[in-house]
Amino acid sequence: MSTSALRPAATEPPEGSSETDLFSKFDALIETREQLLSTGLTDPFGLVMEEVVSPTVAICNGRKTILLGTYNYMGMTFDPDVIAAGKKALDEFGSGTTGSRVLNGTYVGHKAVEDALKDFYAMDHAMVFSTGYQANLGIISTMAGKDDYIILDIDSHASIYDGCALGNAQIVPFRHNDIDALEKRLKRLPPEAGKLVVLEGVYSMLGDIAPLKEMVAVCKAAGAMVLVDEAHSMGFIGEHGRGVAEAQGVIDDVDFIIGTFSKSVGTVGGFCVSNHPKFEILRLVCRPYVFTASLPPSVVATAATSIRKLMHGKAKRDHLWENSKKLHAGLKALGFTLGTDEPQSAIIAVIMPDLERGAAMWEALLHEGLYVNLARPPATPAGMTLLRCSLCAEHSSEQVDEILGMFEAAGRATGCIN
Ligand SMILES: Cc1ncc(COP(=O)(O)O)c(C=O)c1O
């Protein structure tokens, strides 16, 4: 028995103690959560999938549920070739590498997935991280050091902010998707200073895309390097699925593209691709790459197979656009307020009046047999509560009709629409 098992449970600091409860900073959040759950609401952040039937259907709380809140945009998680590659690698190389990429953690599979990425993006270099979060953490903190500047969209993903926090550069935020604000910020910085502008192709909360064509031009005129996180566009947007930078014709001017395997690729992992001739040195100096174990062989094998199949994913991309347009038009016609006037990506965000009604609507949809993501501040911009719908290329047109029927029923039951 461990000695800690003999100690009384320490719920309160002992009397007279001056110990500060470090949890007290979460009191407001604990109270909001308790208030919400005391109404009998199912915990929107505690859903368990008991069985996953396909990329678009799971069993939750014993019932068949259509999945409209995953990032499985291209539906690769059940692709037979992807699964076969993973099983083979598991048999041949074991369950894990137990080491860093720079020590014992580079197998042929890690090189093969980096080759697949270089081919997919037609770029010279690719570096695979254990998650997309770590890719942003690593590249941003390593590239922008003391005396450099990071200029970033205020609605950037948490991993971008955390990458900034890990480094020592000065942070200069600008208003979301505002080209003039970006240009003004850049002009105020010392011309000789190192500058890294960090943008996203698709912003995942509202599903809107960045005006990369104009922004990249502004960055280049100011002598800044540009990093674009294409986490939510890879596989889907652009002629070859390379993302918004490809779709807007500026991919050759982007210095770093960050991406993830946890969305269109259908597994887990992250990466950075680049044409910079000195890129490979990052393998020795990027701490979130060096000081962590590499991805398991089965994961890199599934990723490599998936990425190579995504190169020929035009039919899936076309169908996903059809789904996105159909859902957007249908929700708008029902009277919901959406994050964008037109569908811009595979994410359609439904704006809720407040957290209470957002949570009620989320639960009503779940009872109808539909799972969407409930998103709330601080993850969302401007304090919004959102029901984020992310479509999959494997959703059939009939499923989208079914989804619209569920939104109509839940919307009327909760008073979100008339
Ligand atoms: C824009 C963006 N970048 C990076 C990530 C991190 O990706 P990963 O799930 O691979 O850590 C996410 C995940 O949601 C994201 O939305």
mmCIF file of N, CA, C and O in Angstrom, residues 208-270:
data_model
loop_
_atom_site.group_PDB
_atom_site.id
_atom_site.type_symbol
_atom_site.label_atom_id
_atom_site.label_comp_id
_atom_site.label_asym_id
_atom_site.label_seq_id
_atom_site.Cartn_x
_atom_site.Cartn_y
_atom_site.Cartn_z
ATOM 1 N N ASP A 208 -14.573 30.248 -41.332
ATOM 2 C CA ASP A 208 -14.256 31.233 -42.376
ATOM 3 C C ASP A 208 -12.803 31.078 -42.822
ATOM 4 O O ASP A 208 -11.961 30.584 -42.070
ATOM 5 N N ILE A 209 -12.526 31.518 -44.056
ATOM 6 C CA ILE A 209 -11.150 31.379 -44.556
ATOM 7 C C ILE A 209 -10.444 32.739 -44.519
ATOM 8 O O ILE A 209 -11.085 33.785 -44.486
ATOM 9 N N ALA A 210 -9.105 32.690 -44.554
ATOM 10 C CA ALA A 210 -8.316 33.917 -44.509
ATOM 11 C C ALA A 210 -8.101 34.450 -45.926
ATOM 12 O O ALA A 210 -7.979 33.666 -46.866
ATOM 13 N N PRO A 211 -8.028 35.782 -46.077
ATOM 14 C CA PRO A 211 -7.683 36.360 -47.385
ATOM 15 C C PRO A 211 -6.164 36.246 -47.594
ATOM 16 O O PRO A 211 -5.428 37.239 -47.532
ATOM 17 N N LEU A 212 -5.701 35.033 -47.799
ATOM 18 C CA LEU A 212 -4.250 34.786 -47.817
ATOM 19 C C LEU A 212 -3.554 35.491 -48.976
ATOM 20 O O LEU A 212 -2.410 35.926 -48.845
ATOM 21 N N LYS A 213 -4.242 35.596 -50.104
ATOM 22 C CA LYS A 213 -3.600 36.211 -51.279
ATOM 23 C C LYS A 213 -3.102 37.619 -50.908
ATOM 24 O O LYS A 213 -1.931 37.951 -51.110
ATOM 25 N N GLU A 214 -4.005 38.408 -50.337
ATOM 26 C CA GLU A 214 -3.646 39.786 -49.987
ATOM 27 C C GLU A 214 -2.686 39.798 -48.807
ATOM 28 O O GLU A 214 -1.718 40.554 -48.782
ATOM 29 N N MET A 215 -2.949 38.959 -47.821
ATOM 30 C CA MET A 215 -2.129 38.992 -46.602
ATOM 31 C C MET A 215 -0.690 38.567 -46.871
ATOM 32 O O MET A 215 0.253 39.176 -46.364
ATOM 33 N N VAL A 216 -0.525 37.532 -47.668
ATOM 34 C CA VAL A 216 0.837 37.060 -47.947
ATOM 35 C C VAL A 216 1.597 38.143 -48.721
ATOM 36 O O VAL A 216 2.785 38.395 -48.454
ATOM 37 N N ALA A 217 0.916 38.845 -49.622
ATOM 38 C CA ALA A 217 1.570 39.928 -50.377
ATOM 39 C C ALA A 217 2.039 41.028 -49.419
ATOM 40 O O ALA A 217 3.179 41.518 -49.520
ATOM 41 N N VAL A 218 1.185 41.373 -48.468
ATOM 42 C CA VAL A 218 1.524 42.407 -47.474
ATOM 43 C C VAL A 218 2.738 41.964 -46.643
ATOM 44 O O VAL A 218 3.661 42.741 -46.375
ATOM 45 N N CYS A 219 2.762 40.700 -46.263
ATOM 46 C CA CYS A 219 3.862 40.160 -45.442
ATOM 47 C C CYS A 219 5.174 40.204 -46.221
ATOM 48 O O CYS A 219 6.215 40.592 -45.691
ATOM 49 N N LYS A 220 5.111 39.793 -47.479
ATOM 50 C CA LYS A 220 6.341 39.736 -48.274
ATOM 51 C C LYS A 220 6.888 41.158 -48.510
ATOM 52 O O LYS A 220 8.094 41.376 -48.459
ATOM 53 N N ALA A 221 5.966 42.117 -48.733
ATOM 54 C CA ALA A 221 6.397 43.511 -48.939
ATOM 55 C C ALA A 221 7.097 44.041 -47.690
ATOM 56 O O ALA A 221 7.988 44.892 -47.779
ATOM 57 N N ALA A 222 6.709 43.519 -46.512
ATOM 58 C CA ALA A 222 7.307 43.990 -45.250
ATOM 59 C C ALA A 222 8.514 43.135 -44.848
ATOM 60 O O ALA A 222 9.062 43.315 -43.761
ATOM 61 N N GLY A 223 8.900 42.188 -45.659
ATOM 62 C CA GLY A 223 10.057 41.347 -45.346
ATOM 63 C C GLY A 223 9.798 40.347 -44.239
ATOM 64 O O GLY A 223 10.737 39.935 -43.530
ATOM 65 N N ALA A 224 8.546 39.941 -44.083
ATOM 66 C CA ALA A 224 8.223 38.976 -43.014
ATOM 67 C C ALA A 224 8.142 37.564 -43.581
ATOM 68 O O ALA A 224 7.750 37.371 -44.728
ATOM 69 N N MET A 225 8.509 36.587 -42.767
ATOM 70 C CA MET A 225 8.261 35.189 -43.135
ATOM 71 C C MET A 225 6.825 34.843 -42.745
ATOM 72 O O MET A 225 6.264 35.455 -41.836
ATOM 73 N N VAL A 226 6.253 33.867 -43.452
ATOM 74 C CA VAL A 226 4.836 33.551 -43.239
ATOM 75 C C VAL A 226 4.652 32.071 -42.914
ATOM 76 O O VAL A 226 5.194 31.205 -43.610
ATOM 77 N N LEU A 227 3.891 31.824 -41.862
ATOM 78 C CA LEU A 227 3.508 30.454 -41.502
ATOM 79 C C LEU A 227 1.983 30.373 -41.629
ATOM 80 O O LEU A 227 1.276 31.235 -41.100
ATOM 81 N N VAL A 228 1.498 29.357 -42.336
ATOM 82 C CA VAL A 228 0.045 29.165 -42.431
ATOM 83 C C VAL A 228 -0.315 27.794 -41.862
ATOM 84 O O VAL A 228 0.213 26.774 -42.299
ATOM 85 N N ASP A 229 -1.210 27.810 -40.892
ATOM 86 C CA ASP A 229 -1.730 26.572 -40.318
ATOM 87 C C ASP A 229 -2.921 26.143 -41.172
ATOM 88 O O ASP A 229 -3.947 26.833 -41.206
ATOM 89 N N GLU A 230 -2.756 25.041 -41.871
ATOM 90 C CA GLU A 230 -3.819 24.552 -42.776
ATOM 91 C C GLU A 230 -4.512 23.314 -42.182
ATOM 92 O O GLU A 230 -4.991 22.451 -42.915
ATOM 93 N N ALA A 231 -4.585 23.271 -40.853
ATOM 94 C CA ALA A 231 -5.166 22.100 -40.175
ATOM 95 C C ALA A 231 -6.551 21.733 -40.718
ATOM 96 O O ALA A 231 -6.859 20.565 -40.912
ATOM 97 N N HIS A 232 -7.392 22.752 -40.965
ATOM 98 C CA HIS A 232 -8.787 22.468 -41.334
ATOM 99 C C HIS A 232 -9.039 22.527 -42.836
ATOM 100 O O HIS A 232 -10.188 22.501 -43.270
ATOM 101 N N SER A 233 -7.985 22.639 -43.624
ATOM 102 C CA SER A 233 -8.198 22.714 -45.078
ATOM 103 C C SER A 233 -7.475 21.600 -45.823
ATOM 104 O O SER A 233 -7.840 21.270 -46.954
ATOM 105 N N MET A 234 -6.473 21.005 -45.192
ATOM 106 C CA MET A 234 -5.715 19.939 -45.857
ATOM 107 C C MET A 234 -6.663 18.839 -46.351
ATOM 108 O O MET A 234 -7.584 18.438 -45.657
ATOM 109 N N GLY A 235 -6.414 18.391 -47.557
ATOM 110 C CA GLY A 235 -7.197 17.281 -48.106
ATOM 111 C C GLY A 235 -8.439 17.746 -48.834
ATOM 112 O O GLY A 235 -8.925 17.071 -49.734
ATOM 113 N N PHE A 236 -8.963 18.918 -48.441
ATOM 114 C CA PHE A 236 -10.263 19.346 -48.947
ATOM 115 C C PHE A 236 -10.170 20.577 -49.847
ATOM 116 O O PHE A 236 -10.679 20.584 -50.971
ATOM 117 N N ILE A 237 -9.497 21.639 -49.353
ATOM 118 C CA ILE A 237 -9.493 22.905 -50.094
ATOM 119 C C ILE A 237 -8.263 22.979 -51.012
ATOM 120 O O ILE A 237 -7.173 22.520 -50.642
ATOM 121 N N GLY A 238 -8.460 23.559 -52.200
ATOM 122 C CA GLY A 238 -7.368 23.663 -53.176
ATOM 123 C C GLY A 238 -7.428 22.505 -54.164
ATOM 124 O O GLY A 238 -7.919 21.420 -53.820
ATOM 125 N N GLU A 239 -6.889 22.738 -55.357
ATOM 126 C CA GLU A 239 -6.990 21.727 -56.416
ATOM 127 C C GLU A 239 -6.447 20.369 -55.984
ATOM 128 O O GLU A 239 -7.013 19.322 -56.280
ATOM 129 N N HIS A 240 -5.309 20.390 -55.265
ATOM 130 C CA HIS A 240 -4.717 19.130 -54.816
ATOM 131 C C HIS A 240 -4.971 18.867 -53.335
ATOM 132 O O HIS A 240 -4.341 18.003 -52.740
ATOM 133 N N GLY A 241 -5.827 19.687 -52.738
ATOM 134 C CA GLY A 241 -6.126 19.531 -51.314
ATOM 135 C C GLY A 241 -5.010 20.057 -50.425
ATOM 136 O O GLY A 241 -4.917 19.667 -49.256
ATOM 137 N N ARG A 242 -4.197 20.972 -50.972
ATOM 138 C CA ARG A 242 -3.072 21.482 -50.163
ATOM 139 C C ARG A 242 -3.497 22.625 -49.243
ATOM 140 O O ARG A 242 -2.696 23.087 -48.445
ATOM 141 N N GLY A 243 -4.718 23.124 -49.438
ATOM 142 C CA GLY A 243 -5.218 24.127 -48.502
ATOM 143 C C GLY A 243 -5.550 25.458 -49.152
ATOM 144 O O GLY A 243 -5.544 25.605 -50.379
ATOM 145 N N VAL A 244 -5.824 26.433 -48.285
ATOM 146 C CA VAL A 244 -6.279 27.744 -48.754
ATOM 147 C C VAL A 244 -5.156 28.468 -49.490
ATOM 148 O O VAL A 244 -5.396 29.190 -50.464
ATOM 149 N N ALA A 245 -3.907 28.277 -49.055
ATOM 150 C CA ALA A 245 -2.774 28.926 -49.745
ATOM 151 C C ALA A 245 -2.702 28.438 -51.189
ATOM 152 O O ALA A 245 -2.408 29.219 -52.103
ATOM 153 N N GLU A 246 -2.994 27.167 -51.403
ATOM 154 C CA GLU A 246 -3.024 26.652 -52.786
ATOM 155 C C GLU A 246 -4.216 27.247 -53.548
ATOM 156 O O GLU A 246 -4.061 27.737 -54.672
ATOM 157 N N ALA A 247 -5.384 27.213 -52.906
ATOM 158 C CA ALA A 247 -6.604 27.704 -53.577
ATOM 159 C C ALA A 247 -6.458 29.163 -53.996
ATOM 160 O O ALA A 247 -6.987 29.575 -55.014
ATOM 161 N N GLN A 248 -5.717 29.952 -53.190
ATOM 162 C CA GLN A 248 -5.579 31.382 -53.501
ATOM 163 C C GLN A 248 -4.283 31.693 -54.247
ATOM 164 O O GLN A 248 -3.918 32.858 -54.435
ATOM 165 N N GLY A 249 -3.558 30.648 -54.646
ATOM 166 C CA GLY A 249 -2.390 30.824 -55.518
ATOM 167 C C GLY A 249 -1.148 31.403 -54.860
ATOM 168 O O GLY A 249 -0.296 31.983 -55.544
ATOM 169 N N VAL A 250 -1.009 31.254 -53.526
ATOM 170 C CA VAL A 250 0.160 31.846 -52.861
ATOM 171 C C VAL A 250 1.030 30.815 -52.146
ATOM 172 O O VAL A 250 1.926 31.178 -51.377
ATOM 173 N N ILE A 251 0.809 29.543 -52.425
ATOM 174 C CA ILE A 251 1.524 28.515 -51.650
ATOM 175 C C ILE A 251 3.046 28.648 -51.797
ATOM 176 O O ILE A 251 3.792 28.393 -50.844
ATOM 177 N N ASP A 252 3.518 29.112 -52.961
ATOM 178 C CA ASP A 252 4.973 29.223 -53.159
ATOM 179 C C ASP A 252 5.588 30.365 -52.349
ATOM 180 O O ASP A 252 6.799 30.424 -52.182
ATOM 181 N N ASP A 253 4.759 31.277 -51.881
ATOM 182 C CA ASP A 253 5.283 32.401 -51.078
ATOM 183 C C ASP A 253 5.179 32.152 -49.582
ATOM 184 O O ASP A 253 5.576 32.993 -48.780
ATOM 185 N N VAL A 254 4.593 31.023 -49.216
ATOM 186 C CA VAL A 254 4.446 30.709 -47.790
ATOM 187 C C VAL A 254 5.707 29.965 -47.329
ATOM 188 O O VAL A 254 6.164 29.044 -47.998
ATOM 189 N N ASP A 255 6.271 30.379 -46.201
ATOM 190 C CA ASP A 255 7.529 29.769 -45.747
ATOM 191 C C ASP A 255 7.325 28.455 -45.008
ATOM 192 O O ASP A 255 8.155 27.551 -45.112
ATOM 193 N N PHE A 256 6.238 28.378 -44.242
ATOM 194 C CA PHE A 256 5.963 27.153 -43.468
ATOM 195 C C PHE A 256 4.471 26.840 -43.543
ATOM 196 O O PHE A 256 3.647 27.722 -43.301
ATOM 197 N N ILE A 257 4.157 25.590 -43.851
ATOM 198 C CA ILE A 257 2.762 25.153 -43.691
ATOM 199 C C ILE A 257 2.739 24.154 -42.538
ATOM 200 O O ILE A 257 3.528 23.200 -42.511
ATOM 201 N N ILE A 258 1.828 24.423 -41.610
ATOM 202 C CA ILE A 258 1.627 23.507 -40.483
ATOM 203 C C ILE A 258 0.359 22.718 -40.749
ATOM 204 O O ILE A 258 -0.613 23.257 -41.287
ATOM 205 N N GLY A 259 0.371 21.460 -40.363
ATOM 206 C CA GLY A 259 -0.835 20.652 -40.534
ATOM 207 C C GLY A 259 -0.908 19.571 -39.477
ATOM 208 O O GLY A 259 -0.023 19.443 -38.618
ATOM 209 N N THR A 260 -1.971 18.817 -39.564
ATOM 210 C CA THR A 260 -2.213 17.770 -38.573
ATOM 211 C C THR A 260 -2.688 16.494 -39.258
ATOM 212 O O THR A 260 -3.260 16.549 -40.339
ATOM 213 N N PHE A 261 -2.442 15.371 -38.617
ATOM 214 C CA PHE A 261 -3.005 14.102 -39.107
ATOM 215 C C PHE A 261 -4.357 13.824 -38.434
ATOM 216 O O PHE A 261 -5.005 12.829 -38.711
ATOM 217 N N SER A 262 -4.743 14.700 -37.481
ATOM 218 C CA SER A 262 -5.933 14.386 -36.678
ATOM 219 C C SER A 262 -7.231 14.851 -37.321
ATOM 220 O O SER A 262 -8.295 14.733 -36.719
ATOM 221 N N LYS A 263 -7.150 15.366 -38.544
ATOM 222 C CA LYS A 263 -8.395 15.806 -39.189
ATOM 223 C C LYS A 263 -8.562 15.019 -40.509
ATOM 224 O O LYS A 263 -8.876 13.830 -40.432
ATOM 225 N N SER A 264 -8.291 15.620 -41.651
ATOM 226 C CA SER A 264 -8.543 14.888 -42.913
ATOM 227 C C SER A 264 -7.749 13.591 -43.034
ATOM 228 O O SER A 264 -8.193 12.651 -43.684
ATOM 229 N N VAL A 265 -6.570 13.539 -42.434
ATOM 230 C CA VAL A 265 -5.732 12.332 -42.570
ATOM 231 C C VAL A 265 -6.326 11.174 -41.754
ATOM 232 O O VAL A 265 -6.151 10.007 -42.089
ATOM 233 N N GLY A 266 -7.014 11.491 -40.669
ATOM 234 C CA GLY A 266 -7.779 10.480 -39.948
ATOM 235 C C GLY A 266 -7.022 9.700 -38.886
ATOM 236 O O GLY A 266 -7.444 8.613 -38.480
ATOM 237 N N THR A 267 -5.901 10.233 -38.403
ATOM 238 C CA THR A 267 -5.223 9.543 -37.294
ATOM 239 C C THR A 267 -4.711 10.618 -36.322
ATOM 240 O O THR A 267 -5.461 11.520 -35.988
ATOM 241 N N VAL A 268 -3.489 10.533 -35.868
ATOM 242 C CA VAL A 268 -2.969 11.555 -34.963
ATOM 243 C C VAL A 268 -1.535 11.877 -35.356
ATOM 244 O O VAL A 268 -0.808 11.018 -35.874
ATOM 245 N N GLY A 269 -1.126 13.134 -35.135
ATOM 246 C CA GLY A 269 0.221 13.561 -35.521
ATOM 247 C C GLY A 269 0.153 14.956 -36.105
ATOM 248 O O GLY A 269 -0.930 15.467 -36.383
ATOM 249 N N GLY A 270 1.311 15.572 -36.257
ATOM 250 C CA GLY A 270 1.347 16.923 -36.824
ATOM 251 C C GLY A 270 2.572 17.071 -37.699
ATOM 252 O O GLY A 270 3.462 16.213 -37.684
#
